[in-house]
mmCIF file of N, CA and C in Angstrom:
data_model
loop_
_atom_site.group_PDB
_atom_site.id
_atom_site.type_symbol
_atom_site.label_atom_id
_atom_site.label_comp_id
_atom_site.label_asym_id
_atom_site.label_seq_id
_atom_site.Cartn_x
_atom_site.Cartn_y
_atom_site.Cartn_z
ATOM 1 N N MET A 1 -78.759 -33.399 -39.787
ATOM 2 C CA MET A 1 -80.090 -33.746 -40.214
ATOM 3 C C MET A 1 -79.989 -34.904 -41.199
ATOM 4 N N ARG A 2 -80.822 -35.881 -40.987
ATOM 5 C CA ARG A 2 -80.847 -37.064 -41.851
ATOM 6 C C ARG A 2 -82.066 -36.998 -42.775
ATOM 7 N N PHE A 3 -81.859 -37.372 -44.036
ATOM 8 C CA PHE A 3 -82.944 -37.427 -45.021
ATOM 9 C C PHE A 3 -83.273 -38.896 -45.294
ATOM 10 N N GLU A 4 -83.993 -39.514 -44.371
ATOM 11 C CA GLU A 4 -84.299 -40.942 -44.455
ATOM 12 C C GLU A 4 -85.440 -41.266 -45.409
ATOM 13 N N GLN A 5 -86.257 -40.275 -45.747
ATOM 14 C CA GLN A 5 -87.460 -40.513 -46.533
ATOM 15 C C GLN A 5 -87.194 -40.922 -47.989
ATOM 16 N N PHE A 6 -85.958 -40.826 -48.457
ATOM 17 C CA PHE A 6 -85.661 -41.123 -49.855
ATOM 18 C C PHE A 6 -85.207 -42.556 -50.093
ATOM 19 N N GLY A 7 -84.855 -43.280 -49.057
ATOM 20 C CA GLY A 7 -84.462 -44.680 -49.206
ATOM 21 C C GLY A 7 -83.117 -44.901 -49.868
ATOM 22 N N PHE A 8 -82.226 -43.921 -49.794
ATOM 23 C CA PHE A 8 -80.900 -44.079 -50.405
ATOM 24 C C PHE A 8 -80.165 -45.293 -49.841
ATOM 25 N N GLU A 9 -80.404 -45.594 -48.558
ATOM 26 C CA GLU A 9 -79.676 -46.684 -47.912
ATOM 27 C C GLU A 9 -80.019 -48.050 -48.496
ATOM 28 N N ASN A 10 -81.016 -48.113 -49.356
ATOM 29 C CA ASN A 10 -81.384 -49.364 -50.019
ATOM 30 C C ASN A 10 -80.874 -49.427 -51.457
ATOM 31 N N MET A 11 -80.039 -48.475 -51.855
ATOM 32 C CA MET A 11 -79.629 -48.375 -53.245
ATOM 33 C C MET A 11 -78.138 -48.611 -53.427
ATOM 34 N N THR A 12 -77.803 -49.184 -54.583
ATOM 35 C CA THR A 12 -76.411 -49.336 -54.990
ATOM 36 C C THR A 12 -76.264 -48.759 -56.390
ATOM 37 N N GLY A 13 -75.028 -48.451 -56.758
ATOM 38 C CA GLY A 13 -74.777 -47.936 -58.093
ATOM 39 C C GLY A 13 -73.311 -48.050 -58.465
ATOM 40 N N ASP A 14 -73.067 -48.089 -59.757
ATOM 41 C CA ASP A 14 -71.709 -48.091 -60.277
ATOM 42 C C ASP A 14 -71.030 -46.772 -59.928
ATOM 43 N N LEU A 15 -69.798 -46.831 -59.449
ATOM 44 C CA LEU A 15 -69.068 -45.646 -59.002
ATOM 45 C C LEU A 15 -69.008 -44.566 -60.079
ATOM 46 N N ASN A 16 -68.643 -44.920 -61.290
ATOM 47 C CA ASN A 16 -68.499 -43.922 -62.351
ATOM 48 C C ASN A 16 -69.834 -43.265 -62.683
ATOM 49 N N ARG A 17 -70.879 -44.054 -62.665
ATOM 50 C CA ARG A 17 -72.210 -43.502 -62.919
ATOM 51 C C ARG A 17 -72.639 -42.580 -61.782
ATOM 52 N N LEU A 18 -72.350 -42.972 -60.567
ATOM 53 C CA LEU A 18 -72.669 -42.124 -59.416
ATOM 54 C C LEU A 18 -71.870 -40.822 -59.461
ATOM 55 N N ASP A 19 -70.586 -40.905 -59.804
ATOM 56 C CA ASP A 19 -69.770 -39.694 -59.919
ATOM 57 C C ASP A 19 -70.412 -38.704 -60.884
ATOM 58 N N SER A 20 -70.849 -39.203 -62.028
ATOM 59 C CA SER A 20 -71.461 -38.345 -63.048
ATOM 60 C C SER A 20 -72.806 -37.791 -62.572
ATOM 61 N N LEU A 21 -73.645 -38.651 -62.028
ATOM 62 C CA LEU A 21 -74.972 -38.232 -61.566
ATOM 63 C C LEU A 21 -74.867 -37.198 -60.448
ATOM 64 N N MET A 22 -74.047 -37.475 -59.458
ATOM 65 C CA MET A 22 -73.921 -36.552 -58.330
ATOM 66 C C MET A 22 -73.379 -35.205 -58.792
ATOM 67 N N SER A 23 -72.419 -35.234 -59.706
ATOM 68 C CA SER A 23 -71.850 -34.006 -60.251
ATOM 69 C C SER A 23 -72.906 -33.153 -60.941
ATOM 70 N N ASP A 24 -73.848 -33.800 -61.621
ATOM 71 C CA ASP A 24 -74.941 -33.076 -62.284
ATOM 72 C C ASP A 24 -75.756 -32.245 -61.299
ATOM 73 N N TYR A 25 -75.754 -32.640 -60.032
ATOM 74 C CA TYR A 25 -76.520 -31.942 -59.001
ATOM 75 C C TYR A 25 -75.626 -31.184 -58.016
ATOM 76 N N GLY A 26 -74.389 -30.960 -58.403
ATOM 77 C CA GLY A 26 -73.492 -30.152 -57.598
ATOM 78 C C GLY A 26 -72.821 -30.869 -56.443
ATOM 79 N N LEU A 27 -72.969 -32.182 -56.374
ATOM 80 C CA LEU A 27 -72.308 -32.955 -55.319
ATOM 81 C C LEU A 27 -71.024 -33.544 -55.900
ATOM 82 N N VAL A 28 -69.907 -33.205 -55.291
ATOM 83 C CA VAL A 28 -68.622 -33.650 -55.817
ATOM 84 C C VAL A 28 -67.935 -34.595 -54.844
ATOM 85 N N ARG A 29 -67.222 -35.558 -55.414
ATOM 86 C CA ARG A 29 -66.472 -36.509 -54.594
ATOM 87 C C ARG A 29 -65.110 -35.947 -54.245
ATOM 88 N N ALA A 30 -64.492 -35.243 -55.154
ATOM 89 C CA ALA A 30 -63.178 -34.628 -54.955
ATOM 90 C C ALA A 30 -62.240 -35.596 -54.257
ATOM 91 N N GLU A 31 -61.672 -35.189 -53.155
ATOM 92 C CA GLU A 31 -60.723 -36.039 -52.428
ATOM 93 C C GLU A 31 -61.392 -36.777 -51.277
ATOM 94 N N GLN A 32 -62.710 -36.817 -51.277
ATOM 95 C CA GLN A 32 -63.438 -37.439 -50.172
ATOM 96 C C GLN A 32 -63.692 -38.918 -50.440
ATOM 97 N N TRP A 33 -62.617 -39.696 -50.501
ATOM 98 C CA TRP A 33 -62.767 -41.128 -50.704
ATOM 99 C C TRP A 33 -61.544 -41.857 -50.162
ATOM 100 N N ASP A 34 -61.708 -43.136 -49.967
ATOM 101 C CA ASP A 34 -60.577 -44.028 -49.787
ATOM 102 C C ASP A 34 -60.905 -45.264 -50.618
ATOM 103 N N TYR A 35 -60.243 -46.353 -50.426
ATOM 104 C CA TYR A 35 -60.461 -47.507 -51.308
ATOM 105 C C TYR A 35 -61.779 -48.220 -51.061
ATOM 106 N N GLU A 36 -62.447 -47.891 -49.982
ATOM 107 C CA GLU A 36 -63.711 -48.542 -49.652
ATOM 108 C C GLU A 36 -64.875 -47.584 -49.495
ATOM 109 N N ARG A 37 -64.630 -46.283 -49.319
ATOM 110 C CA ARG A 37 -65.713 -45.337 -49.015
ATOM 111 C C ARG A 37 -65.658 -44.110 -49.915
ATOM 112 N N VAL A 38 -66.847 -43.499 -50.092
ATOM 113 C CA VAL A 38 -66.945 -42.246 -50.846
ATOM 114 C C VAL A 38 -67.852 -41.279 -50.090
ATOM 115 N N SER A 39 -67.643 -39.991 -50.328
ATOM 116 C CA SER A 39 -68.528 -38.935 -49.830
ATOM 117 C C SER A 39 -68.708 -37.916 -50.945
ATOM 118 N N TYR A 40 -69.948 -37.631 -51.266
ATOM 119 C CA TYR A 40 -70.278 -36.600 -52.235
ATOM 120 C C TYR A 40 -70.826 -35.409 -51.462
ATOM 121 N N ASP A 41 -70.253 -34.226 -51.680
ATOM 122 C CA ASP A 41 -70.643 -33.039 -50.926
ATOM 123 C C ASP A 41 -71.080 -31.909 -51.843
ATOM 124 N N ARG A 42 -72.071 -31.175 -51.369
ATOM 125 C CA ARG A 42 -72.480 -29.923 -52.014
ATOM 126 C C ARG A 42 -72.476 -28.848 -50.944
ATOM 127 N N LYS A 43 -71.737 -27.791 -51.204
ATOM 128 C CA LYS A 43 -71.569 -26.707 -50.237
ATOM 129 C C LYS A 43 -72.607 -25.617 -50.474
ATOM 130 N N PHE A 44 -73.178 -25.121 -49.379
ATOM 131 C CA PHE A 44 -74.116 -24.003 -49.413
ATOM 132 C C PHE A 44 -73.595 -22.926 -48.482
ATOM 133 N N GLU A 45 -73.307 -21.749 -49.017
ATOM 134 C CA GLU A 45 -72.855 -20.629 -48.196
ATOM 135 C C GLU A 45 -74.014 -19.647 -48.056
ATOM 136 N N LEU A 46 -74.561 -19.564 -46.859
ATOM 137 C CA LEU A 46 -75.708 -18.714 -46.564
ATOM 138 C C LEU A 46 -75.339 -17.713 -45.485
ATOM 139 N N LYS A 47 -76.204 -16.726 -45.273
ATOM 140 C CA LYS A 47 -75.941 -15.758 -44.198
ATOM 141 C C LYS A 47 -75.950 -16.434 -42.829
ATOM 142 N N ASP A 48 -76.655 -17.582 -42.721
ATOM 143 C CA ASP A 48 -76.721 -18.338 -41.462
ATOM 144 C C ASP A 48 -75.509 -19.228 -41.234
ATOM 145 N N GLY A 49 -74.631 -19.316 -42.218
ATOM 146 C CA GLY A 49 -73.446 -20.150 -42.076
ATOM 147 C C GLY A 49 -73.166 -20.960 -43.324
ATOM 148 N N VAL A 50 -72.241 -21.879 -43.187
ATOM 149 C CA VAL A 50 -71.854 -22.770 -44.281
ATOM 150 C C VAL A 50 -72.411 -24.159 -43.976
ATOM 151 N N PHE A 51 -73.100 -24.726 -44.955
ATOM 152 C CA PHE A 51 -73.751 -26.014 -44.799
ATOM 153 C C PHE A 51 -73.296 -26.957 -45.904
ATOM 154 N N TYR A 52 -73.353 -28.246 -45.626
ATOM 155 C CA TYR A 52 -73.000 -29.251 -46.620
ATOM 156 C C TYR A 52 -74.080 -30.317 -46.683
ATOM 157 N N LEU A 53 -74.527 -30.589 -47.900
ATOM 158 C CA LEU A 53 -75.352 -31.764 -48.164
ATOM 159 C C LEU A 53 -74.366 -32.876 -48.496
ATOM 160 N N ARG A 54 -74.449 -33.982 -47.789
ATOM 161 C CA ARG A 54 -73.480 -35.068 -47.956
ATOM 162 C C ARG A 54 -74.201 -36.386 -48.216
ATOM 163 N N VAL A 55 -73.743 -37.073 -49.282
ATOM 164 C CA VAL A 55 -74.214 -38.421 -49.581
ATOM 165 C C VAL A 55 -72.987 -39.325 -49.501
ATOM 166 N N GLN A 56 -73.025 -40.279 -48.599
ATOM 167 C CA GLN A 56 -71.903 -41.184 -48.393
ATOM 168 C C GLN A 56 -72.247 -42.580 -48.881
ATOM 169 N N GLY A 57 -71.215 -43.372 -49.104
ATOM 170 C CA GLY A 57 -71.423 -44.753 -49.499
ATOM 171 C C GLY A 57 -70.149 -45.549 -49.281
ATOM 172 N N TYR A 58 -70.272 -46.871 -49.472
ATOM 173 C CA TYR A 58 -69.109 -47.735 -49.344
ATOM 174 C C TYR A 58 -69.156 -48.811 -50.423
ATOM 175 N N ALA A 59 -67.994 -49.300 -50.791
ATOM 176 C CA ALA A 59 -67.885 -50.290 -51.864
ATOM 177 C C ALA A 59 -68.345 -51.658 -51.368
ATOM 178 N N VAL A 60 -69.295 -52.251 -52.091
ATOM 179 C CA VAL A 60 -69.706 -53.626 -51.807
ATOM 180 C C VAL A 60 -69.035 -54.585 -52.792
ATOM 181 N N GLU A 61 -68.502 -54.018 -53.870
ATOM 182 C CA GLU A 61 -67.716 -54.768 -54.850
ATOM 183 C C GLU A 61 -66.665 -53.832 -55.412
ATOM 184 N N GLY A 62 -65.491 -54.372 -55.703
ATOM 185 C CA GLY A 62 -64.478 -53.601 -56.396
ATOM 186 C C GLY A 62 -63.692 -52.662 -55.503
ATOM 187 N N ASP A 63 -63.081 -51.662 -56.178
ATOM 188 C CA ASP A 63 -62.125 -50.769 -55.534
ATOM 189 C C ASP A 63 -62.360 -49.340 -56.021
ATOM 190 N N VAL A 64 -62.611 -48.439 -55.104
ATOM 191 C CA VAL A 64 -62.865 -47.039 -55.455
ATOM 192 C C VAL A 64 -61.652 -46.431 -56.153
ATOM 193 N N GLY A 65 -60.457 -46.714 -55.684
ATOM 194 C CA GLY A 65 -59.246 -46.157 -56.258
ATOM 195 C C GLY A 65 -59.021 -46.559 -57.702
ATOM 196 N N ALA A 66 -59.504 -47.726 -58.084
ATOM 197 C CA ALA A 66 -59.370 -48.214 -59.458
ATOM 198 C C ALA A 66 -60.537 -47.757 -60.336
ATOM 199 N N HIS A 67 -61.457 -47.019 -59.766
ATOM 200 C CA HIS A 67 -62.655 -46.537 -60.477
ATOM 201 C C HIS A 67 -63.524 -47.686 -60.971
ATOM 202 N N LYS A 68 -63.464 -48.806 -60.286
ATOM 203 C CA LYS A 68 -64.287 -49.976 -60.628
ATOM 204 C C LYS A 68 -64.887 -50.487 -59.333
ATOM 205 N N ALA A 69 -66.051 -49.950 -58.979
ATOM 206 C CA ALA A 69 -66.679 -50.349 -57.722
ATOM 207 C C ALA A 69 -68.189 -50.190 -57.824
ATOM 208 N N VAL A 70 -68.874 -51.003 -57.045
ATOM 209 C CA VAL A 70 -70.306 -50.840 -56.834
ATOM 210 C C VAL A 70 -70.447 -50.260 -55.436
ATOM 211 N N ILE A 71 -71.152 -49.138 -55.364
ATOM 212 C CA ILE A 71 -71.276 -48.393 -54.113
ATOM 213 C C ILE A 71 -72.661 -48.561 -53.511
ATOM 214 N N LYS A 72 -72.712 -48.910 -52.231
ATOM 215 C CA LYS A 72 -73.973 -48.925 -51.484
ATOM 216 C C LYS A 72 -74.074 -47.578 -50.781
ATOM 217 N N LEU A 73 -75.158 -46.881 -51.039
ATOM 218 C CA LEU A 73 -75.336 -45.545 -50.473
ATOM 219 C C LEU A 73 -75.858 -45.607 -49.046
ATOM 220 N N LEU A 74 -75.622 -44.542 -48.321
ATOM 221 C CA LEU A 74 -76.103 -44.380 -46.946
ATOM 222 C C LEU A 74 -77.115 -43.237 -46.916
ATOM 223 N N VAL A 75 -77.755 -43.039 -45.782
ATOM 224 C CA VAL A 75 -78.733 -41.966 -45.616
ATOM 225 C C VAL A 75 -78.044 -40.616 -45.830
ATOM 226 N N PRO A 76 -78.567 -39.767 -46.729
ATOM 227 C CA PRO A 76 -77.984 -38.436 -46.935
ATOM 228 C C PRO A 76 -78.083 -37.583 -45.667
ATOM 229 N N LEU A 77 -77.109 -36.685 -45.502
ATOM 230 C CA LEU A 77 -77.021 -35.840 -44.319
ATOM 231 C C LEU A 77 -76.902 -34.375 -44.711
ATOM 232 N N LEU A 78 -77.397 -33.517 -43.847
ATOM 233 C CA LEU A 78 -77.168 -32.084 -43.966
ATOM 234 C C LEU A 78 -76.467 -31.661 -42.689
ATOM 235 N N GLY A 79 -75.316 -31.014 -42.853
ATOM 236 C CA GLY A 79 -74.543 -30.593 -41.698
ATOM 237 C C GLY A 79 -74.152 -29.135 -41.784
ATOM 238 N N LYS A 80 -73.919 -28.550 -40.631
ATOM 239 C CA LYS A 80 -73.442 -27.175 -40.547
ATOM 240 C C LYS A 80 -71.960 -27.212 -40.209
ATOM 241 N N HIS A 81 -71.189 -26.397 -40.923
ATOM 242 C CA HIS A 81 -69.738 -26.366 -40.718
ATOM 243 C C HIS A 81 -69.377 -25.358 -39.635
ATOM 244 N N TYR A 82 -68.551 -25.803 -38.722
ATOM 245 C CA TYR A 82 -68.004 -24.943 -37.682
ATOM 246 C C TYR A 82 -66.487 -24.991 -37.782
ATOM 247 N N TYR A 83 -65.882 -23.850 -38.059
ATOM 248 C CA TYR A 83 -64.430 -23.787 -38.160
ATOM 249 C C TYR A 83 -63.846 -23.738 -36.750
ATOM 250 N N PRO A 84 -62.851 -24.448 -36.416
ATOM 251 C CA PRO A 84 -62.081 -25.426 -37.179
ATOM 252 C C PRO A 84 -62.518 -26.861 -36.912
ATOM 253 N N HIS A 85 -63.673 -27.059 -36.304
ATOM 254 C CA HIS A 85 -64.073 -28.384 -35.829
ATOM 255 C C HIS A 85 -64.664 -29.295 -36.896
ATOM 256 N N GLY A 86 -65.341 -28.760 -37.889
ATOM 257 C CA GLY A 86 -65.926 -29.595 -38.928
ATOM 258 C C GLY A 86 -67.442 -29.518 -38.939
ATOM 259 N N LEU A 87 -68.062 -30.578 -39.439
ATOM 260 C CA LEU A 87 -69.513 -30.609 -39.623
ATOM 261 C C LEU A 87 -70.234 -31.157 -38.401
ATOM 262 N N GLU A 88 -71.382 -30.551 -38.119
ATOM 263 C CA GLU A 88 -72.276 -31.028 -37.061
ATOM 264 C C GLU A 88 -73.609 -31.358 -37.704
ATOM 265 N N TYR A 89 -74.119 -32.553 -37.424
ATOM 266 C CA TYR A 89 -75.385 -33.016 -38.000
ATOM 267 C C TYR A 89 -76.487 -33.105 -36.952
ATOM 268 N N GLY A 90 -76.212 -32.726 -35.731
ATOM 269 C CA GLY A 90 -77.075 -32.969 -34.584
ATOM 270 C C GLY A 90 -78.496 -32.454 -34.683
ATOM 271 N N GLU A 91 -79.331 -33.063 -33.889
ATOM 272 C CA GLU A 91 -80.749 -32.708 -33.821
ATOM 273 C C GLU A 91 -80.961 -31.280 -33.331
ATOM 274 N N ASP A 92 -80.016 -30.755 -32.556
ATOM 275 C CA ASP A 92 -80.178 -29.410 -32.007
ATOM 276 C C ASP A 92 -79.647 -28.322 -32.949
ATOM 277 N N GLU A 93 -79.172 -28.710 -34.134
ATOM 278 C CA GLU A 93 -78.725 -27.727 -35.129
ATOM 279 C C GLU A 93 -79.933 -27.089 -35.803
ATOM 280 N N HIS A 94 -79.787 -25.824 -36.164
ATOM 281 C CA HIS A 94 -80.835 -25.121 -36.908
ATOM 282 C C HIS A 94 -80.465 -25.105 -38.390
ATOM 283 N N PHE A 95 -81.369 -25.594 -39.223
ATOM 284 C CA PHE A 95 -81.171 -25.581 -40.664
ATOM 285 C C PHE A 95 -82.292 -24.747 -41.285
ATOM 286 N N PRO A 96 -81.945 -23.712 -42.050
ATOM 287 C CA PRO A 96 -82.979 -22.873 -42.671
ATOM 288 C C PRO A 96 -83.941 -23.712 -43.520
ATOM 289 N N SER A 97 -85.232 -23.430 -43.388
ATOM 290 C CA SER A 97 -86.236 -24.231 -44.091
ATOM 291 C C SER A 97 -86.061 -24.183 -45.604
ATOM 292 N N THR A 98 -85.630 -23.036 -46.138
ATOM 293 C CA THR A 98 -85.409 -22.962 -47.594
ATOM 294 C C THR A 98 -84.270 -23.887 -48.022
ATOM 295 N N LEU A 99 -83.252 -24.020 -47.202
ATOM 296 C CA LEU A 99 -82.141 -24.915 -47.491
ATOM 297 C C LEU A 99 -82.606 -26.369 -47.440
ATOM 298 N N VAL A 100 -83.382 -26.713 -46.421
ATOM 299 C CA VAL A 100 -83.898 -28.073 -46.289
ATOM 300 C C VAL A 100 -84.745 -28.425 -47.511
ATOM 301 N N LYS A 101 -85.604 -27.510 -47.942
ATOM 302 C CA LYS A 101 -86.444 -27.763 -49.129
ATOM 303 C C LYS A 101 -85.597 -27.934 -50.374
ATOM 304 N N GLN A 102 -84.553 -27.115 -50.521
ATOM 305 C CA GLN A 102 -83.673 -27.235 -51.679
ATOM 306 C C GLN A 102 -82.969 -28.592 -51.674
ATOM 307 N N CYS A 103 -82.486 -29.016 -50.512
ATOM 308 C CA CYS A 103 -81.825 -30.316 -50.397
ATOM 309 C C CYS A 103 -82.797 -31.454 -50.708
ATOM 310 N N GLU A 104 -84.016 -31.353 -50.207
ATOM 311 C CA GLU A 104 -85.022 -32.378 -50.484
ATOM 312 C C GLU A 104 -85.321 -32.461 -51.976
ATOM 313 N N SER A 105 -85.374 -31.326 -52.639
ATOM 314 C CA SER A 105 -85.619 -31.298 -54.082
ATOM 315 C C SER A 105 -84.476 -31.965 -54.839
ATOM 316 N N VAL A 106 -83.250 -31.632 -54.482
ATOM 317 C CA VAL A 106 -82.071 -32.230 -55.114
ATOM 318 C C VAL A 106 -82.069 -33.742 -54.898
ATOM 319 N N LEU A 107 -82.306 -34.170 -53.677
ATOM 320 C CA LEU A 107 -82.298 -35.598 -53.372
ATOM 321 C C LEU A 107 -83.418 -36.345 -54.084
ATOM 322 N N ALA A 108 -84.578 -35.720 -54.220
ATOM 323 C CA ALA A 108 -85.687 -36.348 -54.949
ATOM 324 C C ALA A 108 -85.320 -36.568 -56.406
ATOM 325 N N GLU A 109 -84.658 -35.593 -57.013
ATOM 326 C CA GLU A 109 -84.230 -35.722 -58.414
ATOM 327 C C GLU A 109 -83.168 -36.813 -58.559
ATOM 328 N N ILE A 110 -82.222 -36.847 -57.642
ATOM 329 C CA ILE A 110 -81.188 -37.883 -57.684
ATOM 330 C C ILE A 110 -81.830 -39.257 -57.523
ATOM 331 N N LYS A 111 -82.749 -39.384 -56.572
ATOM 332 C CA LYS A 111 -83.431 -40.659 -56.327
ATOM 333 C C LYS A 111 -84.173 -41.119 -57.574
ATOM 334 N N LYS A 112 -84.827 -40.193 -58.246
ATOM 335 C CA LYS A 112 -85.551 -40.528 -59.476
ATOM 336 C C LYS A 112 -84.593 -41.110 -60.519
ATOM 337 N N GLU A 113 -83.445 -40.476 -60.699
ATOM 338 C CA GLU A 113 -82.468 -40.974 -61.671
ATOM 339 C C GLU A 113 -81.838 -42.291 -61.221
ATOM 340 N N LEU A 114 -81.589 -42.445 -59.929
ATOM 341 C CA LEU A 114 -81.071 -43.716 -59.427
ATOM 342 C C LEU A 114 -82.059 -44.849 -59.702
ATOM 343 N N ASP A 115 -83.331 -44.570 -59.469
ATOM 344 C CA ASP A 115 -84.364 -45.575 -59.749
ATOM 345 C C ASP A 115 -84.369 -45.946 -61.227
ATOM 346 N N GLU A 116 -84.208 -44.957 -62.110
ATOM 347 C CA GLU A 116 -84.211 -45.219 -63.544
ATOM 348 C C GLU A 116 -83.041 -46.098 -63.955
ATOM 349 N N PHE A 117 -81.831 -45.780 -63.494
ATOM 350 C CA PHE A 117 -80.728 -46.620 -63.948
ATOM 351 C C PHE A 117 -80.550 -47.895 -63.150
ATOM 352 N N ASN A 118 -81.309 -48.065 -62.088
ATOM 353 C CA ASN A 118 -81.340 -49.341 -61.388
ATOM 354 C C ASN A 118 -82.551 -50.181 -61.791
ATOM 355 N N GLY A 119 -83.331 -49.665 -62.750
ATOM 356 C CA GLY A 119 -84.451 -50.419 -63.270
ATOM 357 C C GLY A 119 -85.643 -50.528 -62.338
ATOM 358 N N LEU A 120 -85.831 -49.555 -61.459
ATOM 359 C CA LEU A 120 -86.972 -49.586 -60.518
ATOM 360 C C LEU A 120 -88.134 -48.792 -61.054
#
């Protein structure tokens, strides 16, 4: 599931600031990066399965490994985890409405803070 309504794909941010902001909302980068890309994930364990809210981005300036980069964000995703295959984001996946609302709330708060520190 894609959350296109927030306009994340039009936003950039300093890597260290994004790390801190995303962490405040339970999205962690952990080992989900390389020198050009990042993924922030928040895990939800429900009776319907395991789901991940994922915000990805890539460096438009600098180097992620050096902790000095400007990250361009991509459209946030909600995926369902299937062991051992990984995440599925497809249109035919079922996502509980309460989970979707919770993700939308989290993303709205993140977007608000991104707008504030980007001067929008």
